[in-house]
Amino acid sequence: MTPIAVVFLSIALVVIWGGLIGSAIFLSRQTEVAQYPAGGEEAFHDPLGN
Amino acid sequence: MAQTSTTPRAPQRAEWTGQLGFIVSAIGSAVGLGNIWRFPGVAYENGGGAFLIPYIVALLTAGIPILFLDYAIGHRFRGSAPLAMRRLAGKLGEGIGWFQVMICVFIAIYYAAVLAWASSYFVFSFDLKWGGDATGFFTGDYLQVSASPFTLDFVPAVLIPLVLMWVVALVVLGAGVVKGVQRLNMIAIPLLIVGFVALVVRALFLPGAIDGLNALFTPDFSALLNPGVWVAAYSQIFFSLSVAFGIMMTYSSYRKRRSNLTAPGLVVAFANSSFEILAGIGVFATLGFFAFQQGVAVDQLEGLSGVGLAFMTFPAIASEMPGGQAFGALFFGALVLAGLTSMISIMEVILAGVMDKFALTRKQAVYGLGGVLAVISIVLFGTSSGLTALDTIDNWANNIGIVASAVVMTITVLWIRRAGTELSGHLSTLSTFKVGRVWIFLVSVLGPIVLGYMLVATIWGLVNEPYGGYDTGYLLLVGWGSVAVMIIASVLLTLSPWRYNPDRFTPWPPVPGERPVGFTHNSEGGKR
């Protein structure tokens, strides 16, 4: 491949695939916030069953 | 004021089994036909390697922010597009939600047709049935495209797979969000990834593949000065990520209340783009091989995107290579998996909308309304006049419908309803990746400006030049007519009565800047 094409292929891989790997790692390190506000448990229903 | 035990209740809302189920299903929705056949051609024609710059900018400034907006609305207001938007922004919001449902109605009807073609070609791959003239085979032998714009001549080779695709889709949807939709995605997406990676690796070893990659990734920096290229980048991100037409809103409404929203959203967005890049590599490696076989340069090839790429160019290429049967099967198999999981999500928007408003059971919605859509789809596309209709409706539904929906939604939610603080608070309170003023700016200012520009430019273009060279009367009826039908239907659906009161709802968690549901029509309630 020409050098310039290699550069841009690499940019694509680093930014996009890197973004995927990075966001997946970020998520797996902390899957949820440390503390949710009170409430919001599943027994909470409204007339539409939500 | 007492809440009595006789208050009518709908059955409990469906829920994904967890974060992974949601992420995989959202990826299944986002990764579709466009990732495979639209992105590579669009990138190539808009600056090649240089296109990455506007593409990444568009992803970060519009795709991800609007994805978060969809998640916030669907999750906080726990409803399909009409329900969530109604709770957030009253009847105006509900109308926008129904418009998004109607976009999905139109798309679902033709999307199934393309799925049917892909499944036929999957079968054809095993003996390279298209022979020496792949183009002639597709339009002549297979589709039997008619000169007239509307016929009732059914084509069995198309009709049978089309019926089959609808049966599969409706059975999956009828089984429910977890047992149907989620389960399908948990099987299909890993299979898709493995199959597609195999395809790309195979393509990279073909002679001439490197020339294809050079063609795609060599930058043309002058393209960056062309506004059309930036529009193309924003369009691609927009349509690829499935934002602003109800899908991500509906899917996020099935998450439990205590859910991390933005961090999974980043995974979904980058996964979608990662797949497109992979597709770009695979498609252009393959095209490079084809150019090599034909003894031409890549830029002299035609049929580099869309239906032409998939059903004319790729079959022709498969015929030229050793192991072409396996290559074809992998390619069309990938189209089927990607397309089916996207189609399911499009249908879910429609079903959720009617289930929420009219209190239909899932089975009633799937086999009743779903059945009607299936019949319309089969009549329109199981015949010899399908291709023109598909092309026309697709263009208007996407470029006018979705973009208009996004502009109106962002203006309504962020400017009329001024919900930016409430929604960013919702996202940040529940999520590990926080959003604040930058996000609010992107969705309320940058988004509407860019999208508004795209919409005006598109309308101007369509008014001045008949799309695809088709007859202007036909375009008026089928193209603009589709949009008119969407608007009228949205109004009628908004005016019809709810089975259960949508406004008896308290969003959780309480956040700064929030307003009570039903705020916009408090004059009836006397709650003040």
Coordinates of C-alpha atoms in Angstrom, one line a residue:
Chain A
M1 CA 0.0 0.0 0.0
T2 CA 1.1 3.6 -0.5
P3 CA 2.4 5.2 2.6
I4 CA -0.3 7.8 2.8
A5 CA -3.1 5.2 2.4
V6 CA -1.5 3.2 5.2
V7 CA -1.5 6.3 7.4
F8 CA -5.2 6.9 6.9
L9 CA -6.1 3.2 7.3
S10 CA -4.2 3.4 10.6
I11 CA -6.0 6.5 11.7
A12 CA -9.3 4.7 11.0
L13 CA -8.3 1.7 13.0
V14 CA -6.8 3.6 15.9
V15 CA -9.6 6.1 16.3
I16 CA -12.6 3.9 15.5
W17 CA -11.6 0.4 16.7
G18 CA -9.6 2.1 19.4
G19 CA -12.7 3.9 20.5
L20 CA -14.6 0.6 20.6
I21 CA -11.9 -1.1 22.7
G22 CA -11.6 2.0 24.9
S23 CA -15.3 2.4 25.6
A24 CA -15.6 -1.3 26.2
I25 CA -12.8 -1.2 28.8
F26 CA -14.3 1.9 30.3
L27 CA -17.6 0.2 30.7
S28 CA -16.2 -3.1 32.1
R29 CA -14.1 -1.3 34.7
Q30 CA -17.2 0.3 36.1
T31 CA -20.5 -1.1 34.8
E32 CA -22.7 1.1 37.0
V33 CA -22.6 4.3 39.0
A34 CA -21.5 3.8 42.6
Q35 CA -24.7 5.0 44.0
Y36 CA -28.1 5.3 42.4
P37 CA -30.6 7.8 43.8
A38 CA -33.3 6.4 46.1
G39 CA -36.2 4.6 44.5
G40 CA -36.4 3.2 41.0
E41 CA -36.8 -0.4 42.0
E42 CA -38.9 -2.6 39.8
A43 CA -42.0 -2.7 42.0
F44 CA -42.7 0.9 41.0
H45 CA -45.6 0.8 38.5
D46 CA -47.7 3.4 36.9
P47 CA -51.0 2.9 35.0
L48 CA -49.2 1.9 31.8
G49 CA -47.4 -0.8 33.7
N50 CA -44.0 1.0 33.7
Chain B
M1 CA -57.3 12.4 44.6
A2 CA -56.9 9.0 46.0
Q3 CA -55.3 6.4 43.8
T4 CA -57.9 3.6 43.9
S5 CA -57.2 -0.1 43.3
T6 CA -59.5 0.0 40.3
T7 CA -57.1 2.2 38.3
P8 CA -56.7 0.3 35.1
R9 CA -53.2 -1.0 34.4
A10 CA -51.4 -2.3 31.4
P11 CA -49.2 -5.3 31.7
Q12 CA -45.6 -4.7 32.9
R13 CA -43.2 -3.3 30.3
A14 CA -40.8 -5.7 28.8
E15 CA -37.1 -5.5 29.9
W16 CA -33.8 -6.7 28.5
T17 CA -32.1 -9.2 30.8
G18 CA -29.2 -6.9 31.4
Q19 CA -26.7 -4.5 29.9
L20 CA -25.2 -7.0 27.5
G21 CA -28.6 -7.9 26.0
F22 CA -29.3 -4.3 25.4
I23 CA -25.9 -3.5 23.9
V24 CA -25.9 -6.5 21.6
S25 CA -29.5 -5.7 20.5
A26 CA -28.7 -2.0 19.9
I27 CA -25.7 -3.0 17.8
G28 CA -27.9 -5.4 15.9
S29 CA -30.2 -2.6 15.2
A30 CA -27.5 -0.1 14.1
V31 CA -25.4 -2.6 12.0
G32 CA -27.4 -3.2 8.9
L33 CA -27.4 -3.1 5.2
G34 CA -26.1 0.5 5.1
N35 CA -22.9 -0.4 7.0
I36 CA -22.0 -2.9 4.3
W37 CA -23.1 -1.4 1.1
R38 CA -23.4 2.3 1.8
F39 CA -20.4 3.4 3.8
P40 CA -17.6 2.1 1.5
G41 CA -19.0 3.8 -1.6
V42 CA -19.8 7.0 0.2
A43 CA -16.3 7.2 1.7
Y44 CA -14.7 6.5 -1.6
E45 CA -16.6 9.2 -3.4
N46 CA -16.1 11.8 -0.8
G47 CA -12.4 12.0 -0.4
G48 CA -11.3 8.5 0.4
G49 CA -9.0 8.5 3.4
A50 CA -9.7 12.2 4.0
F51 CA -13.4 11.3 4.5
L52 CA -12.4 9.9 7.9
I53 CA -12.0 13.4 9.2
P54 CA -15.6 14.6 8.6
Y55 CA -16.8 11.1 9.5
I56 CA -15.2 11.1 12.9
V57 CA -16.2 14.7 13.5
A58 CA -19.8 13.8 12.6
L59 CA -19.7 10.8 14.9
L60 CA -18.5 12.8 17.9
T61 CA -20.6 15.9 17.3
A62 CA -23.9 14.5 16.1
G63 CA -24.1 10.7 16.1
I64 CA -23.2 10.1 19.7
P65 CA -24.9 13.1 21.1
I66 CA -28.2 12.4 19.4
L67 CA -27.9 8.7 20.3
F68 CA -27.7 9.8 23.9
L69 CA -30.7 12.1 23.4
D70 CA -32.7 9.1 22.1
Y71 CA -31.6 7.0 25.1
A72 CA -32.5 9.7 27.6
I73 CA -36.0 10.3 26.2
G74 CA -36.9 6.6 25.8
H75 CA -35.4 5.6 29.2
R76 CA -36.6 8.5 31.3
F77 CA -40.2 8.5 30.0
R78 CA -40.4 4.7 29.6
G79 CA -42.2 4.5 26.4
S80 CA -42.2 3.9 22.7
A81 CA -41.6 7.1 20.6
P82 CA -45.2 8.4 20.7
L83 CA -45.6 7.7 24.5
A84 CA -42.2 9.0 25.6
M85 CA -42.5 12.1 23.4
R86 CA -46.0 12.7 24.6
R87 CA -44.9 12.6 28.2
L88 CA -42.0 14.9 27.5
A89 CA -43.6 17.3 25.1
G90 CA -47.4 16.8 25.0
K91 CA -49.4 16.4 21.8
L92 CA -46.7 18.0 19.7
G93 CA -44.3 15.5 21.0
E94 CA -46.7 12.6 20.4
G95 CA -47.1 13.7 16.8
I96 CA -43.4 13.6 16.3
G97 CA -43.3 10.2 17.8
W98 CA -45.9 8.9 15.5
F99 CA -44.1 10.5 12.5
Q100 CA -41.1 8.4 13.5
V101 CA -43.3 5.3 13.7
M102 CA -44.6 6.1 10.2
I103 CA -41.1 6.4 8.9
C104 CA -40.5 2.9 10.3
V105 CA -43.7 1.7 8.6
F106 CA -42.5 2.8 5.2
I107 CA -39.0 1.5 5.7
A108 CA -40.1 -1.9 7.1
I109 CA -42.2 -2.5 4.0
Y110 CA -39.3 -2.3 1.6
Y111 CA -36.5 -3.4 3.9
A112 CA -38.0 -6.9 3.9
A113 CA -37.7 -7.0 0.2
V114 CA -34.0 -6.4 0.2
L115 CA -33.7 -9.1 2.9
A116 CA -35.6 -11.5 0.7
W117 CA -33.2 -10.8 -2.2
A118 CA -30.2 -11.3 0.1
S119 CA -31.6 -14.7 1.3
S120 CA -32.2 -15.8 -2.3
Y121 CA -28.7 -14.9 -3.3
F122 CA -27.4 -16.7 -0.3
V123 CA -28.9 -19.8 -1.8
F124 CA -27.8 -18.9 -5.3
S125 CA -24.2 -18.6 -4.1
F126 CA -23.8 -22.3 -3.7
D127 CA -23.8 -22.8 -7.5
L128 CA -23.1 -19.2 -8.6
K129 CA -26.5 -19.3 -10.2
W130 CA -26.2 -15.8 -11.6
G131 CA -23.9 -17.0 -14.3
G132 CA -21.8 -14.7 -16.5
D133 CA -24.1 -11.7 -16.6
A134 CA -24.8 -10.8 -13.0
T135 CA -26.5 -7.5 -13.8
G136 CA -28.8 -9.0 -16.3
F137 CA -29.6 -11.9 -14.0
F138 CA -30.6 -9.6 -11.2
T139 CA -33.0 -7.3 -13.1
G140 CA -34.0 -9.8 -15.7
D141 CA -34.1 -13.3 -14.5
Y142 CA -34.5 -12.7 -10.8
L143 CA -36.6 -9.6 -10.3
Q144 CA -38.1 -9.6 -13.7
V145 CA -38.2 -5.8 -13.5
S146 CA -41.2 -4.4 -15.5
A147 CA -41.1 -1.3 -17.6
S148 CA -44.3 -0.1 -16.0
P149 CA -44.2 1.4 -12.5
F150 CA -46.9 -0.8 -11.0
T151 CA -47.8 -4.4 -11.7
L152 CA -49.4 -7.3 -10.0
D153 CA -47.3 -9.9 -11.7
F154 CA -46.0 -11.9 -8.9
V155 CA -42.5 -13.3 -9.2
P156 CA -42.3 -16.6 -7.2
A157 CA -38.5 -16.4 -6.8
V158 CA -38.9 -13.2 -4.9
L159 CA -42.3 -13.8 -3.4
I160 CA -41.4 -17.0 -1.5
P161 CA -38.3 -15.6 0.3
L162 CA -40.3 -12.4 1.0
V163 CA -43.1 -14.3 2.7
L164 CA -40.4 -16.3 4.6
M165 CA -38.6 -13.2 5.8
W166 CA -41.9 -11.7 7.1
V167 CA -42.8 -15.0 8.9
V168 CA -39.4 -15.1 10.6
A169 CA -39.6 -11.5 11.6
L170 CA -43.1 -11.8 13.0
V171 CA -42.4 -15.0 14.9
V172 CA -39.3 -13.4 16.5
L173 CA -41.2 -10.3 17.4
G174 CA -44.1 -12.3 18.6
A175 CA -41.9 -14.2 21.0
G176 CA -41.2 -11.0 22.9
V177 CA -38.3 -8.6 23.6
V178 CA -36.3 -11.1 25.6
K179 CA -37.2 -14.5 24.1
G180 CA -37.4 -13.1 20.5
V181 CA -35.6 -9.9 19.8
Q182 CA -32.8 -10.2 22.4
R183 CA -32.2 -13.9 21.7
L184 CA -32.0 -13.4 18.0
N185 CA -29.5 -10.7 18.4
M186 CA -27.4 -12.7 20.9
I187 CA -27.1 -15.4 18.2
A188 CA -27.0 -13.4 15.0
I189 CA -24.5 -10.7 16.0
P190 CA -21.6 -12.9 17.0
L191 CA -22.3 -15.0 13.9
L192 CA -22.3 -11.9 11.8
I193 CA -19.0 -10.7 13.2
V194 CA -17.2 -14.1 12.8
G195 CA -18.6 -14.5 9.2
F196 CA -17.8 -11.0 8.2
V197 CA -14.2 -11.1 9.5
A198 CA -13.7 -14.4 7.6
L199 CA -14.9 -12.7 4.5
V200 CA -12.6 -9.7 4.9
V201 CA -9.6 -11.8 5.7
R202 CA -10.3 -13.9 2.5
A203 CA -10.7 -10.7 0.5
L204 CA -7.4 -9.3 1.7
F205 CA -5.5 -12.3 0.2
L206 CA -7.0 -11.7 -3.3
P207 CA -4.7 -10.4 -5.9
G208 CA -5.3 -6.7 -6.4
A209 CA -6.8 -6.3 -2.9
I210 CA -4.0 -3.8 -1.9
D211 CA -5.0 -1.5 -4.9
G212 CA -8.5 -1.5 -3.6
L213 CA -7.4 -0.5 -0.2
N214 CA -5.2 2.2 -1.7
A215 CA -8.1 3.5 -3.6
L216 CA -10.3 3.8 -0.6
F217 CA -7.8 5.1 1.9
T218 CA -5.8 7.5 -0.2
P219 CA -6.9 11.0 0.9
D220 CA -8.1 13.7 -1.3
F221 CA -7.8 16.7 1.0
S222 CA -9.6 19.1 -1.4
A223 CA -12.8 17.2 -0.6
L224 CA -12.7 18.7 2.9
L225 CA -13.5 22.1 1.3
N226 CA -16.7 20.8 -0.3
P227 CA -19.7 21.2 2.0
G228 CA -21.3 18.2 0.2
V229 CA -18.7 15.9 1.7
W230 CA -19.5 17.1 5.2
V231 CA -23.2 16.6 4.5
A232 CA -22.3 13.1 3.3
A233 CA -20.4 12.4 6.5
Y234 CA -23.2 13.6 8.8
S235 CA -25.8 11.7 6.7
Q236 CA -23.8 8.5 6.8
I237 CA -23.4 8.6 10.6
F238 CA -27.0 9.5 11.1
F239 CA -28.5 6.8 9.0
S240 CA -26.0 4.2 10.0
L241 CA -26.4 4.7 13.7
S242 CA -30.3 4.5 13.5
V243 CA -30.9 7.7 15.5
A244 CA -33.9 10.0 15.5
F245 CA -36.5 7.6 14.2
G246 CA -37.6 5.9 17.3
I247 CA -35.5 2.8 17.4
M248 CA -33.0 3.7 20.1
M249 CA -35.7 5.4 22.1
T250 CA -37.8 2.3 22.0
Y251 CA -34.9 0.0 22.8
S252 CA -33.8 2.1 25.8
S253 CA -37.3 2.2 27.1
Y254 CA -36.9 -1.6 27.8
R255 CA -34.0 -1.1 30.1
K256 CA -34.7 -1.1 33.8
R257 CA -34.7 2.2 35.6
R258 CA -31.4 1.8 37.3
S259 CA -29.3 1.6 34.1
N260 CA -26.0 3.0 32.8
L261 CA -26.9 4.7 29.6
T262 CA -24.0 6.7 28.1
A263 CA -21.2 4.3 28.5
P264 CA -23.0 1.4 26.7
G265 CA -24.0 4.0 24.1
L266 CA -20.4 4.7 23.4
V267 CA -19.8 1.0 22.8
V268 CA -22.8 0.8 20.5
A269 CA -21.7 3.8 18.5
F270 CA -18.1 2.8 18.1
A271 CA -19.1 -0.8 17.4
N272 CA -21.3 0.4 14.6
S273 CA -18.5 2.5 13.1
S274 CA -16.0 -0.3 13.6
F275 CA -18.1 -2.6 11.5
E276 CA -18.4 0.0 8.7
I277 CA -14.6 0.4 8.6
L278 CA -14.3 -3.4 8.4
A279 CA -16.9 -3.4 5.6
G280 CA -14.9 -0.7 3.8
I281 CA -11.8 -2.8 4.0
G282 CA -13.6 -5.9 2.8
V283 CA -15.6 -4.3 0.0
F284 CA -12.6 -2.4 -1.4
A285 CA -10.2 -5.3 -1.2
T286 CA -12.8 -7.2 -3.2
L287 CA -13.2 -4.4 -5.7
G288 CA -9.5 -4.1 -6.0
F289 CA -9.4 -7.8 -7.0
F290 CA -12.2 -7.2 -9.5
A291 CA -10.3 -4.2 -11.1
F292 CA -7.3 -6.4 -11.3
Q293 CA -9.2 -9.2 -13.1
Q294 CA -10.8 -6.7 -15.5
G295 CA -7.5 -5.0 -16.1
V296 CA -8.8 -1.6 -15.1
A297 CA -8.2 0.9 -12.3
V298 CA -10.6 0.8 -9.3
D299 CA -11.9 4.3 -10.3
Q300 CA -13.2 2.9 -13.5
L301 CA -15.5 0.4 -11.8
E302 CA -19.2 1.0 -11.5
G303 CA -21.8 -0.3 -9.0
L304 CA -19.7 0.6 -6.0
S305 CA -22.6 1.0 -3.5
G306 CA -26.1 0.1 -2.7
V307 CA -28.3 -2.5 -4.4
G308 CA -25.9 -2.5 -7.4
L309 CA -22.9 -3.3 -5.4
A310 CA -24.6 -6.1 -3.5
F311 CA -26.6 -7.8 -6.2
M312 CA -24.7 -7.0 -9.4
T313 CA -21.0 -6.3 -8.7
F314 CA -20.4 -8.7 -5.8
P315 CA -22.0 -11.7 -7.6
A316 CA -19.9 -11.0 -10.7
I317 CA -16.8 -10.9 -8.5
A318 CA -17.6 -14.1 -6.7
S319 CA -17.8 -15.8 -10.1
E320 CA -14.2 -14.8 -10.8
M321 CA -12.5 -16.0 -7.7
P322 CA -11.6 -19.5 -6.5
G323 CA -13.9 -20.4 -3.7
G324 CA -16.4 -17.9 -4.9
Q325 CA -19.3 -20.0 -3.7
A326 CA -18.1 -19.7 -0.1
F327 CA -17.3 -16.0 -0.5
G328 CA -20.8 -15.3 -1.9
A329 CA -22.5 -17.3 0.8
L330 CA -20.5 -15.4 3.5
F331 CA -21.4 -12.1 2.0
F332 CA -25.1 -12.7 1.5
G333 CA -25.3 -14.5 4.8
A334 CA -23.9 -11.4 6.4
L335 CA -26.4 -9.2 4.6
V336 CA -29.3 -11.4 5.9
L337 CA -28.1 -11.3 9.5
A338 CA -27.3 -7.6 9.6
G339 CA -30.6 -6.8 7.8
L340 CA -32.8 -9.1 9.8
T341 CA -31.6 -7.7 13.2
S342 CA -32.2 -4.1 11.9
M343 CA -35.6 -4.9 10.4
I344 CA -36.7 -6.4 13.8
S345 CA -35.8 -3.1 15.5
I346 CA -37.7 -1.1 12.9
M347 CA -40.8 -3.2 13.4
E348 CA -40.4 -2.9 17.2
V349 CA -40.9 0.8 17.0
I350 CA -44.2 0.4 15.3
L351 CA -45.4 -2.4 17.5
A352 CA -44.4 -0.6 20.7
G353 CA -46.2 2.5 19.6
V354 CA -49.5 0.8 19.0
M355 CA -49.1 -1.5 22.1
D356 CA -48.6 1.6 24.3
K357 CA -51.4 3.6 22.9
F358 CA -54.1 1.1 22.1
A359 CA -53.2 -1.4 24.8
L360 CA -52.9 -4.3 22.3
T361 CA -51.1 -7.4 23.4
R362 CA -47.8 -8.2 21.7
K363 CA -49.4 -11.0 19.8
Q364 CA -52.3 -8.8 18.6
A365 CA -49.9 -6.1 17.4
V366 CA -47.5 -8.6 15.7
Y367 CA -50.0 -10.7 13.9
G368 CA -52.6 -8.0 13.4
L369 CA -50.7 -4.9 12.4
G370 CA -47.6 -6.8 11.5
G371 CA -49.6 -9.0 9.3
V372 CA -51.1 -6.1 7.4
L373 CA -47.7 -4.6 6.8
A374 CA -46.4 -7.9 5.6
V375 CA -49.3 -8.2 3.1
I376 CA -48.6 -4.6 1.8
S377 CA -44.9 -5.4 1.5
I378 CA -45.6 -8.7 -0.3
V379 CA -48.0 -7.1 -2.8
L380 CA -45.7 -4.1 -3.5
F381 CA -42.4 -6.0 -3.7
G382 CA -43.3 -9.6 -4.6
T383 CA -44.1 -8.3 -8.1
S384 CA -42.2 -7.0 -11.1
S385 CA -42.5 -3.3 -10.3
G386 CA -40.8 -3.3 -6.9
L387 CA -37.4 -1.9 -7.6
T388 CA -38.4 1.6 -8.6
A389 CA -40.8 2.0 -5.7
L390 CA -38.2 0.8 -3.3
D391 CA -35.6 3.3 -4.5
T392 CA -38.0 6.2 -4.4
I393 CA -39.6 5.5 -1.0
D394 CA -36.1 4.8 0.4
N395 CA -34.8 8.2 -0.7
W396 CA -37.7 10.2 0.6
A397 CA -38.2 8.2 3.8
N398 CA -34.5 8.6 4.7
N399 CA -33.4 11.9 3.4
I400 CA -36.5 13.8 4.0
G401 CA -38.4 11.8 6.7
I402 CA -35.6 11.0 9.1
V403 CA -33.7 14.2 8.8
A404 CA -36.9 16.3 9.2
S405 CA -37.8 14.1 12.2
A406 CA -34.5 14.8 13.8
V407 CA -34.7 18.6 13.3
V408 CA -38.2 18.8 14.6
M409 CA -37.4 16.5 17.6
T410 CA -34.3 18.4 18.7
I411 CA -36.0 21.8 18.4
T412 CA -39.1 20.6 20.2
V413 CA -37.3 18.8 23.0
L414 CA -34.5 21.3 23.5
W415 CA -36.0 24.7 22.6
I416 CA -39.8 24.4 23.0
R417 CA -39.8 22.1 25.9
R418 CA -36.3 23.2 27.2
A419 CA -35.5 19.7 28.5
G420 CA -31.8 19.9 28.0
T421 CA -30.9 20.2 31.7
E422 CA -33.4 17.6 32.7
L423 CA -32.2 15.1 30.2
S424 CA -28.5 15.7 30.8
G425 CA -29.2 15.3 34.5
H426 CA -30.9 12.0 33.9
L427 CA -28.1 10.7 31.8
S428 CA -25.3 11.8 34.2
T429 CA -27.1 10.7 37.4
L430 CA -27.4 7.2 36.1
S431 CA -24.4 6.8 33.9
T432 CA -20.7 6.4 34.4
F433 CA -19.9 8.7 31.5
K434 CA -21.2 12.1 32.4
V435 CA -22.6 14.7 30.0
G436 CA -23.1 18.4 30.5
R437 CA -23.1 21.7 28.7
V438 CA -21.1 20.4 25.7
W439 CA -23.7 17.7 25.1
I440 CA -26.6 20.2 25.5
F441 CA -24.9 22.5 23.0
L442 CA -24.3 19.8 20.5
V443 CA -27.9 18.5 20.5
S444 CA -29.6 21.9 20.7
V445 CA -27.4 24.1 18.5
L446 CA -25.0 22.2 16.3
G447 CA -27.4 19.3 15.6
P448 CA -30.3 21.3 14.4
I449 CA -28.1 23.6 12.3
V450 CA -26.3 20.8 10.5
L451 CA -29.5 18.7 10.1
G452 CA -31.5 21.8 9.0
Y453 CA -28.9 22.5 6.3
M454 CA -29.0 18.9 5.1
L455 CA -32.8 19.0 4.9
V456 CA -33.0 22.2 3.0
A457 CA -30.2 21.1 0.6
T458 CA -32.0 17.8 0.0
I459 CA -35.4 19.3 -0.6
W460 CA -33.8 21.9 -2.9
G461 CA -32.0 19.2 -4.9
L462 CA -35.1 17.0 -5.2
V463 CA -37.3 19.9 -6.3
N464 CA -34.8 20.9 -9.0
E465 CA -33.8 17.5 -10.4
P466 CA -36.1 14.5 -10.7
Y467 CA -34.6 11.7 -8.5
G468 CA -33.1 8.8 -10.5
G469 CA -34.5 10.2 -13.7
Y470 CA -37.9 8.9 -12.8
D471 CA -41.1 10.5 -14.0
T472 CA -41.9 13.6 -12.0
G473 CA -45.6 12.6 -11.5
Y474 CA -44.5 9.2 -10.1
L475 CA -42.0 10.9 -7.7
L476 CA -44.7 13.3 -6.5
L477 CA -47.1 10.4 -5.8
V478 CA -44.7 7.9 -4.4
G479 CA -41.9 10.1 -2.9
W480 CA -43.6 13.3 -1.7
G481 CA -46.8 11.3 -1.3
S482 CA -45.1 9.0 1.2
V483 CA -44.1 12.0 3.4
A484 CA -47.6 13.4 3.1
V485 CA -49.1 10.1 4.2
M486 CA -46.7 10.0 7.2
I487 CA -47.8 13.5 8.3
I488 CA -51.5 12.8 7.9
A489 CA -51.2 9.5 9.7
S490 CA -49.3 11.1 12.6
V491 CA -51.9 13.7 13.1
L492 CA -54.8 11.2 13.1
L493 CA -52.9 8.8 15.4
T494 CA -52.2 11.7 17.8
L495 CA -55.9 12.7 17.8
S496 CA -57.1 9.3 18.6
P497 CA -57.7 8.4 22.3
W498 CA -55.3 6.6 24.6
R499 CA -56.5 3.4 26.2
Y500 CA -54.6 4.3 29.5
N501 CA -53.7 7.8 30.5
P502 CA -50.2 8.4 29.4
D503 CA -49.7 11.5 31.6
R504 CA -50.1 9.6 34.9
F505 CA -46.4 9.1 35.2
T506 CA -43.6 10.3 37.4
P507 CA -40.1 10.2 35.8
W508 CA -37.3 8.8 38.0
P509 CA -34.9 10.0 39.2
P510 CA -35.8 13.5 40.2
V511 CA -33.3 15.9 38.6
P512 CA -32.8 19.6 38.4
G513 CA -34.7 21.4 35.7
E514 CA -37.4 18.7 35.4
R515 CA -41.0 19.6 34.8
P516 CA -44.0 17.4 35.8
V517 CA -45.5 15.3 33.0
G518 CA -48.6 16.9 31.5
F519 CA -47.1 20.4 32.1
T520 CA -48.0 21.7 28.7
H521 CA -51.7 21.1 29.2
N522 CA -52.1 21.8 32.9
S523 CA -55.1 24.0 32.2
E524 CA -57.3 20.9 32.1
G525 CA -56.0 19.4 35.3
G526 CA -56.0 22.0 38.0
K527 CA -52.9 20.4 39.4
R528 CA -51.3 23.8 39.9

